[in-house]
GROMACS .gro file of C-alpha atoms in nm:
model
  297
    1MET     CA    1  -2.335  -0.755   0.934
    2THR     CA    2  -2.507  -0.976   0.660
    3ALA     CA    3  -2.385  -0.977   0.288
    4THR     CA    4  -2.667  -0.785   0.183
    5ALA     CA    5  -2.627  -0.504   0.429
    6ALA     CA    6  -2.238  -0.500   0.326
    7ALA     CA    7  -2.354  -0.459  -0.032
    8SER     CA    8  -2.593  -0.181   0.054
    9ARG     CA    9  -2.306  -0.007   0.266
   10LEU     CA   10  -2.071  -0.036  -0.036
   11ALA     CA   11  -2.328   0.136  -0.259
   12GLY     CA   12  -2.315   0.418  -0.015
   13GLY     CA   13  -2.658   0.348   0.160
   14ARG     CA   14  -2.848   0.344  -0.181
   15SER     CA   15  -3.056   0.068  -0.238
   16VAL     CA   16  -2.897  -0.191  -0.421
   17PRO     CA   17  -3.088  -0.359  -0.736
   18LEU     CA   18  -3.129  -0.725  -0.701
   19THR     CA   19  -2.918  -0.806  -1.040
   20GLN     CA   20  -2.622  -0.645  -0.816
   21ARG     CA   21  -2.679  -0.826  -0.490
   22VAL     CA   22  -2.728  -1.196  -0.633
   23PRO     CA   23  -2.362  -1.191  -0.788
   24PHE     CA   24  -2.209  -1.017  -0.481
   25LEU     CA   25  -2.371  -1.296  -0.235
   26VAL     CA   26  -2.234  -1.568  -0.498
   27SER     CA   27  -1.886  -1.452  -0.497
   28ARG     CA   28  -1.886  -1.391  -0.104
   29THR     CA   29  -2.027  -1.767  -0.053
   30ALA     CA   30  -1.795  -1.920  -0.328
   31TRP     CA   31  -1.511  -1.726  -0.124
   32TYR     CA   32  -1.594  -1.880   0.215
   33ALA     CA   33  -1.656  -2.212   0.050
   34LEU     CA   34  -1.299  -2.213  -0.104
   35CYS     CA   35  -1.133  -2.093   0.216
   36GLY     CA   36  -1.326  -2.344   0.416
   37LEU     CA   37  -1.194  -2.626   0.177
   38LEU     CA   38  -0.843  -2.498   0.215
   39ALA     CA   39  -0.844  -2.493   0.581
   40VAL     CA   40  -0.990  -2.861   0.585
   41SER     CA   41  -0.724  -2.970   0.333
   42MET     CA   42  -0.452  -2.849   0.576
   43LEU     CA   43  -0.613  -2.989   0.912
   44LEU     CA   44  -0.681  -3.321   0.753
   45PRO     CA   45  -0.318  -3.456   0.819
   46LEU     CA   46  -0.349  -3.347   1.205
   47ILE     CA   47  -0.698  -3.526   1.221
   48TRP     CA   48  -0.572  -3.848   1.046
   49MET     CA   49  -0.285  -3.815   1.322
   50VAL     CA   50  -0.520  -3.777   1.602
   51SER     CA   51  -0.710  -4.079   1.442
   52ILE     CA   52  -0.448  -4.317   1.427
   53ALA     CA   53  -0.335  -4.229   1.770
   54LEU     CA   54  -0.647  -4.349   1.908
   55LYS     CA   55  -0.655  -4.668   1.726
   56GLY     CA   56  -0.553  -5.026   1.842
   57ASN     CA   57  -0.312  -5.227   1.627
   58GLY     CA   58  -0.597  -5.398   1.447
   59ASP     CA   59  -0.750  -5.081   1.319
   60ILE     CA   60  -0.428  -4.945   1.167
   61ASN     CA   61  -0.433  -5.149   0.856
   62GLN     CA   62  -0.821  -5.168   0.832
   63LEU     CA   63  -0.937  -5.153   0.445
   64PRO     CA   64  -1.133  -4.954   0.375
   65PRO     CA   65  -0.964  -4.704   0.651
   66SER     CA   66  -1.163  -4.511   0.888
   67PHE     CA   67  -1.155  -4.216   1.082
   68LEU     CA   68  -1.331  -4.315   1.375
   69PRO     CA   69  -1.160  -4.616   1.568
   70ARG     CA   70  -1.347  -4.908   1.676
   71GLU     CA   71  -1.235  -4.877   2.043
   72PHE     CA   72  -1.044  -4.562   2.185
   73GLN     CA   73  -0.718  -4.648   2.266
   74LEU     CA   74  -0.634  -4.379   2.538
   75ALA     CA   75  -0.334  -4.591   2.682
   76ASN     CA   76  -0.158  -4.505   2.371
   77PHE     CA   77  -0.059  -4.183   2.486
   78VAL     CA   78   0.115  -4.356   2.799
   79ARG     CA   79   0.271  -4.674   2.634
   80GLY     CA   80   0.389  -4.458   2.336
   81PRO     CA   81   0.614  -4.211   2.514
   82ALA     CA   82   0.756  -4.465   2.767
   83GLN     CA   83   0.899  -4.666   2.472
   84ILE     CA   84   1.136  -4.362   2.412
   85GLY     CA   85   1.173  -4.210   2.741
   86PHE     CA   86   0.963  -3.924   2.621
   87TYR     CA   87   1.000  -3.686   2.930
   88ARG     CA   88   1.378  -3.722   2.950
   89LEU     CA   89   1.401  -3.621   2.601
   90LEU     CA   90   1.135  -3.347   2.651
   91ALA     CA   91   1.362  -3.225   2.942
   92ASN     CA   92   1.675  -3.202   2.731
   93THR     CA   93   1.465  -3.034   2.453
   94MET     CA   94   1.334  -2.771   2.659
   95ILE     CA   95   1.675  -2.675   2.810
   96VAL     CA   96   1.830  -2.658   2.465
   97THR     CA   97   1.526  -2.491   2.312
   98VAL     CA   98   1.465  -2.203   2.586
   99LEU     CA   99   1.845  -2.114   2.606
  100SER     CA  100   1.849  -2.111   2.204
  101THR     CA  101   1.545  -1.872   2.216
  102VAL     CA  102   1.677  -1.653   2.474
  103GLY     CA  103   2.015  -1.613   2.283
  104ALA     CA  104   1.840  -1.553   1.970
  105VAL     CA  105   1.620  -1.284   2.087
  106VAL     CA  106   1.888  -1.090   2.274
  107SER     CA  107   2.153  -1.122   1.991
  108SER     CA  108   1.892  -1.018   1.709
  109MET     CA  109   1.732  -0.721   1.914
  110VAL     CA  110   2.085  -0.571   2.018
  111VAL     CA  111   2.260  -0.627   1.686
  112GLY     CA  112   1.932  -0.476   1.476
  113TYR     CA  113   1.919  -0.186   1.730
  114GLY     CA  114   2.293  -0.116   1.652
  115ILE     CA  115   2.271  -0.105   1.281
  116SER     CA  116   1.954   0.076   1.248
  117ARG     CA  117   1.969   0.337   1.560
  118ILE     CA  118   2.370   0.403   1.592
  119ASP     CA  119   2.541   0.591   1.331
  120PHE     CA  120   2.890   0.436   1.278
  121PRO     CA  121   3.104   0.394   0.972
  122GLY     CA  122   3.023   0.079   0.765
  123ARG     CA  123   2.682   0.069   0.895
  124ARG     CA  124   2.537   0.020   0.564
  125LEU     CA  125   2.787  -0.244   0.456
  126TRP     CA  126   2.732  -0.445   0.794
  127PHE     CA  127   2.378  -0.455   0.708
  128ALA     CA  128   2.430  -0.566   0.334
  129LEU     CA  129   2.654  -0.843   0.473
  130ILE     CA  130   2.418  -0.959   0.704
  131SER     CA  131   2.115  -0.938   0.465
  132GLY     CA  132   2.316  -1.133   0.205
  133SER     CA  133   2.417  -1.390   0.432
  134ILE     CA  134   2.037  -1.501   0.467
  135PHE     CA  135   2.085  -1.659   0.106
  136VAL     CA  136   2.368  -1.873   0.223
  137PRO     CA  137   2.238  -2.226   0.315
  138GLY     CA  138   2.330  -2.319   0.662
  139ILE     CA  139   2.453  -2.652   0.565
  140VAL     CA  140   2.766  -2.479   0.388
  141GLY     CA  141   2.910  -2.428   0.729
  142LEU     CA  142   2.824  -2.756   0.913
  143ILE     CA  143   3.167  -2.932   0.816
  144PRO     CA  144   3.394  -2.622   0.949
  145LEU     CA  145   3.172  -2.614   1.254
  146GLN     CA  146   3.196  -2.946   1.324
  147HIS     CA  147   3.586  -2.951   1.318
  148LEU     CA  148   3.586  -2.650   1.515
  149TYR     CA  149   3.387  -2.803   1.805
  150ILE     CA  150   3.589  -3.130   1.771
  151ASN     CA  151   3.923  -2.923   1.846
  152LEU     CA  152   3.732  -2.730   2.128
  153GLY     CA  153   3.606  -3.069   2.292
  154LEU     CA  154   3.241  -2.966   2.262
  155ILE     CA  155   3.133  -3.260   2.077
  156ASP     CA  156   2.869  -3.468   2.256
  157THR     CA  157   2.750  -3.150   2.444
  158TRP     CA  158   2.461  -2.945   2.416
  159VAL     CA  159   2.705  -2.603   2.363
  160PRO     CA  160   2.709  -2.634   1.974
  161LEU     CA  161   2.326  -2.639   2.008
  162ILE     CA  162   2.280  -2.316   2.193
  163LEU     CA  163   2.587  -2.108   2.136
  164PRO     CA  164   2.517  -2.011   1.782
  165ALA     CA  165   2.197  -1.869   1.887
  166PHE     CA  166   2.390  -1.604   2.089
  167PHE     CA  167   2.575  -1.513   1.780
  168GLY     CA  168   2.267  -1.400   1.622
  169SER     CA  169   2.072  -1.526   1.314
  170PRO     CA  170   2.055  -1.313   0.965
  171ILE     CA  171   1.699  -1.336   0.914
  172PHE     CA  172   1.616  -1.241   1.266
  173VAL     CA  173   1.853  -0.941   1.279
  174PHE     CA  174   1.706  -0.829   0.934
  175LEU     CA  175   1.324  -0.844   1.118
  176ALA     CA  176   1.444  -0.668   1.407
  177ARG     CA  177   1.624  -0.402   1.206
  178GLN     CA  178   1.330  -0.305   0.992
  179TYR     CA  179   1.087  -0.276   1.292
  180TYR     CA  180   1.349  -0.044   1.468
  181GLN     CA  181   1.314   0.160   1.123
  182SER     CA  182   0.964   0.229   1.190
  183ILE     CA  183   1.009   0.391   1.525
  184PRO     CA  184   1.045   0.767   1.500
  185ARG     CA  185   1.386   0.883   1.546
  186TYR     CA  186   1.291   1.174   1.784
  187LEU     CA  187   1.238   0.912   2.076
  188ASP     CA  188   1.624   0.849   2.063
  189GLU     CA  189   1.689   1.216   2.030
  190SER     CA  190   1.461   1.322   2.314
  191ALA     CA  191   1.607   1.057   2.551
  192ILE     CA  192   1.982   1.165   2.458
  193ILE     CA  193   1.869   1.529   2.562
  194ASP     CA  194   1.768   1.374   2.878
  195GLY     CA  195   2.097   1.249   2.944
  196ALA     CA  196   2.008   0.883   2.833
  197GLY     CA  197   2.276   0.647   2.695
  198HIS     CA  198   2.209   0.366   2.416
  199TRP     CA  199   2.170   0.111   2.675
  200THR     CA  200   1.895   0.313   2.850
  201ILE     CA  201   1.744   0.378   2.528
  202PHE     CA  202   1.735   0.025   2.443
  203THR     CA  203   1.618  -0.124   2.753
  204LYS     CA  204   1.345   0.164   2.849
  205ILE     CA  205   1.216   0.278   2.539
  206MET     CA  206   1.296   0.006   2.247
  207VAL     CA  207   1.223  -0.317   2.422
  208PRO     CA  208   0.868  -0.208   2.524
  209LEU     CA  209   0.795  -0.061   2.188
  210THR     CA  210   0.932  -0.349   2.009
  211LYS     CA  211   0.718  -0.630   2.170
  212PRO     CA  212   0.570  -0.785   1.866
  213VAL     CA  213   0.916  -0.830   1.693
  214TRP     CA  214   1.102  -0.995   2.000
  215ILE     CA  215   0.783  -1.213   2.029
  216THR     CA  216   0.801  -1.300   1.665
  217VAL     CA  217   1.183  -1.405   1.691
  218ALA     CA  218   1.112  -1.580   2.006
  219ILE     CA  219   0.852  -1.774   1.854
  220LEU     CA  220   1.056  -1.850   1.529
  221SER     CA  221   1.332  -1.930   1.711
  222PHE     CA  222   1.169  -2.151   1.948
  223GLN     CA  223   1.014  -2.372   1.654
  224PHE     CA  224   1.357  -2.386   1.472
  225ALA     CA  225   1.549  -2.504   1.799
  226TRP     CA  226   1.238  -2.741   1.896
  227ASN     CA  227   1.247  -2.918   1.554
  228ASP     CA  228   1.605  -2.909   1.494
  229TYR     CA  229   1.735  -3.261   1.374
  230LEU     CA  230   2.036  -3.221   1.191
  231SER     CA  231   2.240  -3.035   1.466
  232PRO     CA  232   2.180  -3.302   1.746
  233LEU     CA  233   2.229  -3.566   1.498
  234VAL     CA  234   2.581  -3.432   1.421
  235TYR     CA  235   2.700  -3.327   1.770
  236LEU     CA  236   2.522  -3.550   2.010
  237GLN     CA  237   2.668  -3.919   2.081
  238SER     CA  238   2.506  -3.998   2.405
  239ALA     CA  239   2.161  -4.125   2.425
  240SER     CA  240   2.102  -3.944   2.757
  241LYS     CA  241   2.169  -3.605   2.565
  242PHE     CA  242   1.940  -3.673   2.283
  243THR     CA  243   1.648  -3.429   2.221
  244LEU     CA  244   1.305  -3.509   2.107
  245PRO     CA  245   1.365  -3.520   1.706
  246LEU     CA  246   1.638  -3.782   1.760
  247GLY     CA  247   1.415  -3.957   1.992
  248MET     CA  248   1.128  -3.958   1.731
  249ALA     CA  249   1.333  -4.047   1.459
  250SER     CA  250   1.466  -4.375   1.631
  251PHE     CA  251   1.111  -4.464   1.740
  252LEU     CA  252   0.996  -4.667   1.442
  253SER     CA  253   1.332  -4.826   1.382
  254ASP     CA  254   1.331  -4.933   1.752
  255THR     CA  255   0.985  -5.091   1.707
  256ALA     CA  256   1.027  -5.229   1.362
  257GLY     CA  257   0.763  -4.985   1.216
  258SER     CA  258   0.493  -5.201   1.368
  259GLN     CA  259   0.329  -4.953   1.626
  260TYR     CA  260   0.209  -4.648   1.445
  261ASN     CA  261  -0.025  -4.571   1.692
  262TYR     CA  262   0.230  -4.529   1.950
  263TYR     CA  263   0.428  -4.340   1.722
  264MET     CA  264   0.147  -4.091   1.648
  265ALA     CA  265   0.043  -4.050   2.010
  266THR     CA  266   0.376  -3.964   2.082
  267ASN     CA  267   0.444  -3.722   1.791
  268LEU     CA  268   0.089  -3.537   1.914
  269MET     CA  269   0.257  -3.492   2.234
  270PHE     CA  270   0.556  -3.352   2.065
  271VAL     CA  271   0.393  -3.104   1.843
  272VAL     CA  272   0.161  -2.964   2.155
  273PRO     CA  273   0.439  -2.710   2.291
  274PRO     CA  274   0.516  -2.507   1.966
  275LEU     CA  275   0.143  -2.512   1.872
  276ALA     CA  276   0.036  -2.364   2.206
  277LEU     CA  277   0.317  -2.107   2.193
  278PHE     CA  278   0.201  -1.982   1.852
  279PHE     CA  279  -0.173  -1.974   1.937
  280LEU     CA  280  -0.096  -1.761   2.269
  281ALA     CA  281   0.113  -1.518   2.080
  282GLN     CA  282  -0.024  -1.511   1.722
  283ARG     CA  283  -0.141  -1.147   1.742
  284TYR     CA  284   0.234  -1.027   1.822
  285PHE     CA  285   0.361  -1.276   1.552
  286MET     CA  286   0.155  -1.121   1.281
  287GLU     CA  287   0.246  -0.779   1.378
  288GLY     CA  288   0.617  -0.860   1.390
  289LEU     CA  289   0.593  -1.041   1.057
  290GLY     CA  290   0.447  -0.713   0.920
  291ALA     CA  291   0.765  -0.523   1.001
  292LEU     CA  292   0.904  -0.707   0.678
  293GLY     CA  293   0.720  -0.441   0.455
  294THR     CA  294   0.878  -0.158   0.651
  295ILE     CA  295   1.041   0.070   0.405
  296ALA     CA  296   1.404   0.084   0.523
  297ASN     CA  297   1.581   0.424   0.595
   0.00000   0.00000   0.00000
């Protein structure tokens, strides 16, 4: 539909005078131009990263800089990852990230179901405590947790990176609870009349109905675990157990900051998995985030 036709439709099908159509067209064009400008400004760092990743060493410090390299160096995508053992780090990161994502989804959906669908004494108090803990910085518990894992002998293992996800995240529990609140109660009551218990209701009814929110939790948890730098830095000591964020951080120091093209090529390979996951599930992601606007009962 053209802008002129849209203007006519807004006017109820009546013929819109030219003096009204022109301001409408100008405002619509200006709006699209502004959105396009903002989109380009956000894509510019990624475009510049791709440009550097394809350049040779001589093109990186060229003045004035140019987006297009004089000669495309596709070998950067082989030599760069080889310098840090990229695929070993990738395997470590995938193990930690996938297990953390599974733990975050299971814990948040189960706790969210219990708080929103099961009536028990202190339910509102527990929800208030969980919601309030969102505002407590995670760095506050870093030293006590480190001492706990030291006493348990779990330092230099992946357990401190994975185990916390199985105890739930306040923001994920809040998101799950809000989505559960939007589901009619008569579904639970009908299932209970038919003899179903809470586990049956959760697995057979709620899991299919809450697909957008648990996919949203999975995407966010994947992003957090994939990009986590602080936790591996604190808990891991052996290079064989490092994750990709640690490997990428050590890249420039190992190469004395002289091979930015290798670094950018490796960095592009680092950001591909979370970007691919988001684009594949972005529709459910937006639906899940919409649950934040649900009015709590």
